[in-house]
């Protein structure tokens, strides 16, 4: 039984297979050679709100032949305190697969263990694997292999999206730079879990810079120096400063992260043909300014569309 619970658990070979299949899914949309989920019913179990994740999975499942039911936590007993393992064992007897979007990573893993059906992590507080697979597919579609390239993440580097980028960099052999204030950088334990070694700190004019390397050729850099992180980057990437569940910290986050923004001045430090991406929703004037967002809107909305194709590839990989 295969699941997609995290990029940490996904092998480099399987990542490559999913990315290759994404190309085929996009090319064959509307005339797929097969519908591998014909006659099946899949459930979307969402404890967190969503636009792109929900729509892309619902459409993708239907295009692969499945019937789809959407279940928010308020719709079922899970929202009233039923244990995850009990919900999992019930759904496992009635549906053929589950797309689970929730808070705790442990809940997705427990569900997969007890349900006995393919389970996909559609976002937790710790990881967002489907998003980063999509982002890599989008980059490679427009710029070729990501191996050896430089990806710079700007903003809150201690949340689920940059965490998944860390695992991807270690597995696929590219350089990931996270530009964030010290308190918004990922913990060193995450870098070590991902496979980065020789992790050490070096002094700099704006605080210490932490670096590490992986056997694949992947590199990691954590720094508060925004311009240095952007220098020569092939991809500038950002996400919201206030993730779901962090609303009580909004005022402090906005204060500390002010200035960690993708804008025209920062883009000039990157490579001449650098891509700019945002996993959306975007709060213009905070993590990215309006003019830069609009200048790179084609790439950003290609990225949003590609959620559909990559997630269809993930599903096909699970049931193959």
mmCIF file of N, CA, C and O in Angstrom, residues 235-305:
data_model
loop_
_atom_site.group_PDB
_atom_site.id
_atom_site.type_symbol
_atom_site.label_atom_id
_atom_site.label_comp_id
_atom_site.label_asym_id
_atom_site.label_seq_id
_atom_site.Cartn_x
_atom_site.Cartn_y
_atom_site.Cartn_z
ATOM 1 N N UNK A 235 15.122 30.824 -8.999
ATOM 2 C CA UNK A 235 13.717 30.867 -8.585
ATOM 3 C C UNK A 235 13.622 31.630 -7.273
ATOM 4 O O UNK A 235 14.324 31.315 -6.305
ATOM 5 N N UNK A 236 12.776 32.654 -7.249
ATOM 6 C CA UNK A 236 12.414 33.357 -6.023
ATOM 7 C C UNK A 236 11.013 32.905 -5.638
ATOM 8 O O UNK A 236 10.098 32.938 -6.475
ATOM 9 N N UNK A 237 10.834 32.527 -4.393
ATOM 10 C CA UNK A 237 9.592 31.880 -3.968
ATOM 11 C C UNK A 237 9.182 32.457 -2.623
ATOM 12 O O UNK A 237 10.025 32.691 -1.748
ATOM 13 N N UNK A 238 7.896 32.655 -2.444
ATOM 14 C CA UNK A 238 7.412 33.117 -1.148
ATOM 15 C C UNK A 238 6.051 32.528 -0.838
ATOM 16 O O UNK A 238 5.388 31.938 -1.703
ATOM 17 N N UNK A 239 5.647 32.705 0.409
ATOM 18 C CA UNK A 239 4.357 32.238 0.912
ATOM 19 C C UNK A 239 3.872 33.291 1.906
ATOM 20 O O UNK A 239 4.611 34.209 2.270
ATOM 21 N N UNK A 240 2.664 33.136 2.365
ATOM 22 C CA UNK A 240 2.098 34.107 3.305
ATOM 23 C C UNK A 240 2.923 34.162 4.588
ATOM 24 O O UNK A 240 3.551 33.188 4.990
ATOM 25 N N UNK A 241 2.900 35.309 5.235
ATOM 26 C CA UNK A 241 3.584 35.470 6.519
ATOM 27 C C UNK A 241 2.777 34.882 7.674
ATOM 28 O O UNK A 241 3.336 34.528 8.702
ATOM 29 N N UNK A 242 1.463 34.791 7.498
ATOM 30 C CA UNK A 242 0.594 34.297 8.577
ATOM 31 C C UNK A 242 -0.143 33.067 8.063
ATOM 32 O O UNK A 242 -1.166 33.176 7.379
ATOM 33 N N UNK A 243 0.386 31.891 8.363
ATOM 34 C CA UNK A 243 -0.230 30.642 7.914
ATOM 35 C C UNK A 243 -1.492 30.347 8.709
ATOM 36 O O UNK A 243 -1.709 30.895 9.808
ATOM 37 N N UNK A 244 -2.327 29.452 8.172
ATOM 38 C CA UNK A 244 -3.535 29.033 8.881
ATOM 39 C C UNK A 244 -3.171 28.470 10.253
ATOM 40 O O UNK A 244 -2.266 27.643 10.374
ATOM 41 N N UNK A 245 -3.873 28.945 11.264
ATOM 42 C CA UNK A 245 -3.590 28.529 12.632
ATOM 43 C C UNK A 245 -2.665 29.470 13.374
ATOM 44 O O UNK A 245 -2.459 29.334 14.582
ATOM 45 N N UNK A 246 -2.080 30.442 12.634
ATOM 46 C CA UNK A 246 -1.148 31.396 13.240
ATOM 47 C C UNK A 246 -1.750 32.801 13.337
ATOM 48 O O UNK A 246 -1.031 33.767 13.575
ATOM 49 N N UNK A 247 -3.048 32.900 13.189
ATOM 50 C CA UNK A 247 -3.678 34.217 13.130
ATOM 51 C C UNK A 247 -3.457 35.042 14.395
ATOM 52 O O UNK A 247 -3.353 36.269 14.342
ATOM 53 N N UNK A 248 -3.372 34.388 15.547
ATOM 54 C CA UNK A 248 -3.157 35.117 16.804
ATOM 55 C C UNK A 248 -1.798 35.804 16.844
ATOM 56 O O UNK A 248 -1.587 36.752 17.612
ATOM 57 N N UNK A 249 -0.869 35.333 15.990
ATOM 58 C CA UNK A 249 0.475 35.909 15.951
ATOM 59 C C UNK A 249 0.627 36.926 14.816
ATOM 60 O O UNK A 249 1.743 37.388 14.544
ATOM 61 N N UNK A 250 -0.457 37.277 14.166
ATOM 62 C CA UNK A 250 -0.377 38.069 12.933
ATOM 63 C C UNK A 250 0.376 39.376 13.120
ATOM 64 O O UNK A 250 1.273 39.706 12.328
ATOM 65 N N UNK A 251 0.048 40.139 14.128
ATOM 66 C CA UNK A 251 0.668 41.458 14.299
ATOM 67 C C UNK A 251 2.175 41.340 14.482
ATOM 68 O O UNK A 251 2.952 42.090 13.861
ATOM 69 N N UNK A 252 2.624 40.402 15.310
ATOM 70 C CA UNK A 252 4.049 40.231 15.558
ATOM 71 C C UNK A 252 4.764 39.712 14.313
ATOM 72 O O UNK A 252 5.871 40.161 13.984
ATOM 73 N N UNK A 253 4.133 38.769 13.602
ATOM 74 C CA UNK A 253 4.736 38.225 12.387
ATOM 75 C C UNK A 253 4.917 39.321 11.332
ATOM 76 O O UNK A 253 5.966 39.417 10.696
ATOM 77 N N UNK A 254 3.914 40.127 11.136
ATOM 78 C CA UNK A 254 3.994 41.185 10.134
ATOM 79 C C UNK A 254 5.089 42.185 10.508
ATOM 80 O O UNK A 254 5.834 42.670 9.644
ATOM 81 N N UNK A 255 5.214 42.467 11.782
ATOM 82 C CA UNK A 255 6.241 43.399 12.242
ATOM 83 C C UNK A 255 7.647 42.853 11.988
ATOM 84 O O UNK A 255 8.519 43.552 11.453
ATOM 85 N N UNK A 256 7.886 41.593 12.349
ATOM 86 C CA UNK A 256 9.230 41.012 12.235
ATOM 87 C C UNK A 256 9.598 40.729 10.780
ATOM 88 O O UNK A 256 10.749 40.910 10.364
ATOM 89 N N UNK A 257 8.613 40.300 9.979
ATOM 90 C CA UNK A 257 8.892 39.906 8.599
ATOM 91 C C UNK A 257 8.821 41.070 7.612
ATOM 92 O O UNK A 257 9.113 40.890 6.434
ATOM 93 N N UNK A 258 8.446 42.245 8.093
ATOM 94 C CA UNK A 258 8.394 43.417 7.209
ATOM 95 C C UNK A 258 9.754 43.598 6.534
ATOM 96 O O UNK A 258 10.795 43.583 7.172
ATOM 97 N N UNK A 259 9.727 43.739 5.241
ATOM 98 C CA UNK A 259 10.968 43.868 4.481
ATOM 99 C C UNK A 259 11.372 42.584 3.782
ATOM 100 O O UNK A 259 12.121 42.620 2.804
ATOM 101 N N UNK A 260 10.886 41.438 4.265
ATOM 102 C CA UNK A 260 11.191 40.158 3.598
ATOM 103 C C UNK A 260 10.146 39.940 2.511
ATOM 104 O O UNK A 260 9.265 39.090 2.607
ATOM 105 N N UNK A 261 10.280 40.743 1.491
ATOM 106 C CA UNK A 261 9.292 40.817 0.423
ATOM 107 C C UNK A 261 9.973 40.608 -0.926
ATOM 108 O O UNK A 261 11.089 41.076 -1.155
ATOM 109 N N UNK A 262 9.278 39.921 -1.826
ATOM 110 C CA UNK A 262 9.740 39.855 -3.210
ATOM 111 C C UNK A 262 9.187 41.074 -3.940
ATOM 112 O O UNK A 262 7.974 41.283 -4.002
ATOM 113 N N UNK A 263 10.103 41.877 -4.466
ATOM 114 C CA UNK A 263 9.729 43.079 -5.209
ATOM 115 C C UNK A 263 10.738 43.281 -6.333
ATOM 116 O O UNK A 263 11.674 42.474 -6.503
ATOM 117 N N UNK A 264 10.570 44.330 -7.116
ATOM 118 C CA UNK A 264 11.430 44.549 -8.281
ATOM 119 C C UNK A 264 12.891 44.696 -7.880
ATOM 120 O O UNK A 264 13.790 44.202 -8.569
ATOM 121 N N UNK A 265 13.138 45.361 -6.755
ATOM 122 C CA UNK A 265 14.521 45.553 -6.310
ATOM 123 C C UNK A 265 15.178 44.218 -5.991
ATOM 124 O O UNK A 265 16.355 43.999 -6.312
ATOM 125 N N UNK A 266 14.433 43.301 -5.372
ATOM 126 C CA UNK A 266 15.003 41.994 -5.038
ATOM 127 C C UNK A 266 15.201 41.154 -6.297
ATOM 128 O O UNK A 266 16.225 40.472 -6.444
ATOM 129 N N UNK A 267 14.252 41.206 -7.209
ATOM 130 C CA UNK A 267 14.347 40.423 -8.441
ATOM 131 C C UNK A 267 15.612 40.787 -9.215
ATOM 132 O O UNK A 267 16.234 39.930 -9.864
ATOM 133 N N UNK A 268 16.041 42.033 -9.127
ATOM 134 C CA UNK A 268 17.251 42.448 -9.839
ATOM 135 C C UNK A 268 18.513 41.751 -9.322
ATOM 136 O O UNK A 268 19.512 41.673 -10.036
ATOM 137 N N UNK A 269 18.473 41.228 -8.115
ATOM 138 C CA UNK A 269 19.620 40.483 -7.580
ATOM 139 C C UNK A 269 19.664 39.045 -8.104
ATOM 140 O O UNK A 269 20.710 38.392 -8.034
ATOM 141 N N UNK A 270 18.531 38.543 -8.584
ATOM 142 C CA UNK A 270 18.436 37.157 -9.042
ATOM 143 C C UNK A 270 19.011 37.012 -10.450
ATOM 144 O O UNK A 270 19.439 37.991 -11.079
ATOM 145 N N UNK A 271 19.030 35.785 -10.954
ATOM 146 C CA UNK A 271 19.478 35.530 -12.321
ATOM 147 C C UNK A 271 18.580 36.285 -13.306
ATOM 148 O O UNK A 271 17.395 36.527 -13.021
ATOM 149 N N UNK A 272 19.098 36.638 -14.478
ATOM 150 C CA UNK A 272 18.311 37.445 -15.430
ATOM 151 C C UNK A 272 16.978 36.818 -15.826
ATOM 152 O O UNK A 272 16.008 37.540 -16.077
ATOM 153 N N UNK A 273 16.915 35.502 -15.895
ATOM 154 C CA UNK A 273 15.672 34.842 -16.291
ATOM 155 C C UNK A 273 14.998 34.142 -15.108
ATOM 156 O O UNK A 273 14.267 33.164 -15.280
ATOM 157 N N UNK A 274 15.210 34.665 -13.910
ATOM 158 C CA UNK A 274 14.660 34.027 -12.712
ATOM 159 C C UNK A 274 13.136 33.980 -12.751
ATOM 160 O O UNK A 274 12.482 34.931 -13.190
ATOM 161 N N UNK A 275 12.580 32.878 -12.288
ATOM 162 C CA UNK A 275 11.141 32.755 -12.114
ATOM 163 C C UNK A 275 10.758 33.264 -10.723
ATOM 164 O O UNK A 275 11.549 33.192 -9.786
ATOM 165 N N UNK A 276 9.548 33.755 -10.611
ATOM 166 C CA UNK A 276 8.975 34.130 -9.319
ATOM 167 C C UNK A 276 7.717 33.298 -9.128
ATOM 168 O O UNK A 276 6.857 33.246 -10.015
ATOM 169 N N UNK A 277 7.622 32.635 -7.979
ATOM 170 C CA UNK A 277 6.455 31.801 -7.691
ATOM 171 C C UNK A 277 5.876 32.133 -6.324
ATOM 172 O O UNK A 277 6.570 32.624 -5.429
ATOM 173 N N UNK A 278 4.605 31.844 -6.188
ATOM 174 C CA UNK A 278 3.870 32.006 -4.932
ATOM 175 C C UNK A 278 2.815 30.913 -4.907
ATOM 176 O O UNK A 278 2.087 30.727 -5.881
ATOM 177 N N UNK A 279 2.715 30.176 -3.790
ATOM 178 C CA UNK A 279 1.772 29.051 -3.755
ATOM 179 C C UNK A 279 0.329 29.498 -3.530
ATOM 180 O O UNK A 279 -0.574 28.663 -3.627
ATOM 181 N N UNK A 280 0.097 30.789 -3.232
ATOM 182 C CA UNK A 280 -1.226 31.383 -3.107
ATOM 183 C C UNK A 280 -1.981 30.807 -1.897
ATOM 184 O O UNK A 280 -1.726 29.692 -1.491
ATOM 185 N N UNK A 281 -2.850 31.594 -1.288
ATOM 186 C CA UNK A 281 -3.240 32.947 -1.677
ATOM 187 C C UNK A 281 -2.144 33.958 -1.374
ATOM 188 O O UNK A 281 -1.340 33.743 -0.465
ATOM 189 N N UNK A 282 -2.103 35.056 -2.121
ATOM 190 C CA UNK A 282 -1.078 36.075 -1.941
ATOM 191 C C UNK A 282 -1.673 37.304 -1.256
ATOM 192 O O UNK A 282 -2.793 37.718 -1.576
ATOM 193 N N UNK A 283 -0.914 37.848 -0.335
ATOM 194 C CA UNK A 283 -1.304 39.092 0.326
ATOM 195 C C UNK A 283 -0.375 40.188 -0.194
ATOM 196 O O UNK A 283 0.715 40.400 0.320
ATOM 197 N N UNK A 284 -0.826 40.831 -1.250
ATOM 198 C CA UNK A 284 0.000 41.801 -1.953
ATOM 199 C C UNK A 284 0.301 42.996 -1.053
ATOM 200 O O UNK A 284 -0.569 43.485 -0.342
ATOM 201 N N UNK A 285 1.557 43.414 -1.109
ATOM 202 C CA UNK A 285 2.005 44.480 -0.227
ATOM 203 C C UNK A 285 2.670 43.947 1.020
ATOM 204 O O UNK A 285 3.299 44.701 1.764
ATOM 205 N N UNK A 286 2.562 42.637 1.241
ATOM 206 C CA UNK A 286 3.269 42.001 2.354
ATOM 207 C C UNK A 286 4.400 41.146 1.780
ATOM 208 O O UNK A 286 5.476 41.647 1.518
ATOM 209 N N UNK A 287 4.179 39.837 1.566
ATOM 210 C CA UNK A 287 5.275 38.961 1.124
ATOM 211 C C UNK A 287 5.690 39.213 -0.325
ATOM 212 O O UNK A 287 6.775 38.828 -0.744
ATOM 213 N N UNK A 288 4.825 39.857 -1.099
ATOM 214 C CA UNK A 288 5.140 40.223 -2.480
ATOM 215 C C UNK A 288 4.363 41.486 -2.816
ATOM 216 O O UNK A 288 3.235 41.668 -2.336
ATOM 217 N N UNK A 289 4.967 42.393 -3.591
ATOM 218 C CA UNK A 289 4.212 43.597 -3.940
ATOM 219 C C UNK A 289 3.385 43.340 -5.195
ATOM 220 O O UNK A 289 3.600 42.377 -5.938
ATOM 221 N N UNK A 290 2.401 44.203 -5.388
ATOM 222 C CA UNK A 290 1.435 43.984 -6.463
ATOM 223 C C UNK A 290 2.088 44.001 -7.833
ATOM 224 O O UNK A 290 1.780 43.162 -8.690
ATOM 225 N N UNK A 291 2.998 44.943 -8.056
ATOM 226 C CA UNK A 291 3.613 45.058 -9.381
ATOM 227 C C UNK A 291 4.411 43.817 -9.740
ATOM 228 O O UNK A 291 4.354 43.333 -10.882
ATOM 229 N N UNK A 292 5.153 43.273 -8.780
ATOM 230 C CA UNK A 292 5.956 42.070 -9.043
ATOM 231 C C UNK A 292 5.059 40.855 -9.236
ATOM 232 O O UNK A 292 5.313 40.022 -10.117
ATOM 233 N N UNK A 293 4.000 40.776 -8.441
ATOM 234 C CA UNK A 293 3.048 39.673 -8.627
ATOM 235 C C UNK A 293 2.489 39.702 -10.046
ATOM 236 O O UNK A 293 2.483 38.674 -10.738
ATOM 237 N N UNK A 294 2.035 40.856 -10.494
ATOM 238 C CA UNK A 294 1.428 40.946 -11.819
ATOM 239 C C UNK A 294 2.453 40.706 -12.923
ATOM 240 O O UNK A 294 2.136 40.116 -13.953
ATOM 241 N N UNK A 295 3.688 41.132 -12.703
ATOM 242 C CA UNK A 295 4.728 40.911 -13.709
ATOM 243 C C UNK A 295 5.026 39.432 -13.903
ATOM 244 O O UNK A 295 5.467 39.011 -14.977
ATOM 245 N N UNK A 296 4.784 38.641 -12.867
ATOM 246 C CA UNK A 296 5.070 37.206 -12.920
ATOM 247 C C UNK A 296 3.791 36.366 -12.786
ATOM 248 O O UNK A 296 3.871 35.179 -12.459
ATOM 249 N N UNK A 297 2.652 36.982 -13.057
ATOM 250 C CA UNK A 297 1.371 36.289 -12.886
ATOM 251 C C UNK A 297 1.257 35.057 -13.775
ATOM 252 O O UNK A 297 0.662 34.043 -13.376
ATOM 253 N N UNK A 298 1.812 35.094 -14.977
ATOM 254 C CA UNK A 298 1.724 33.937 -15.862
ATOM 255 C C UNK A 298 2.336 32.706 -15.209
ATOM 256 O O UNK A 298 1.737 31.616 -15.195
ATOM 257 N N UNK A 299 3.530 32.869 -14.646
ATOM 258 C CA UNK A 299 4.181 31.736 -13.967
ATOM 259 C C UNK A 299 3.397 31.312 -12.741
ATOM 260 O O UNK A 299 3.201 30.110 -12.491
ATOM 261 N N UNK A 300 2.928 32.268 -11.948
ATOM 262 C CA UNK A 300 2.223 31.949 -10.703
ATOM 263 C C UNK A 300 0.939 31.183 -10.987
ATOM 264 O O UNK A 300 0.607 30.220 -10.270
ATOM 265 N N UNK A 301 0.225 31.568 -12.032
ATOM 266 C CA UNK A 301 -1.020 30.852 -12.328
ATOM 267 C C UNK A 301 -0.785 29.576 -13.133
ATOM 268 O O UNK A 301 -1.601 28.645 -13.077
ATOM 269 N N UNK A 302 0.339 29.477 -13.855
ATOM 270 C CA UNK A 302 0.755 28.172 -14.382
ATOM 271 C C UNK A 302 0.994 27.216 -13.217
ATOM 272 O O UNK A 302 0.593 26.038 -13.264
ATOM 273 N N UNK A 303 1.669 27.721 -12.196
ATOM 274 C CA UNK A 303 1.945 26.939 -10.988
ATOM 275 C C UNK A 303 0.641 26.467 -10.341
ATOM 276 O O UNK A 303 0.508 25.303 -9.949
ATOM 277 N N UNK A 304 -0.342 27.369 -10.253
ATOM 278 C CA UNK A 304 -1.633 26.997 -9.668
ATOM 279 C C UNK A 304 -2.331 25.928 -10.504
ATOM 280 O O UNK A 304 -2.850 24.942 -9.966
ATOM 281 N N UNK A 305 -2.336 26.096 -11.823
ATOM 282 C CA UNK A 305 -2.953 25.090 -12.699
ATOM 283 C C UNK A 305 -2.264 23.736 -12.569
ATOM 284 O O UNK A 305 -2.915 22.686 -12.585
#
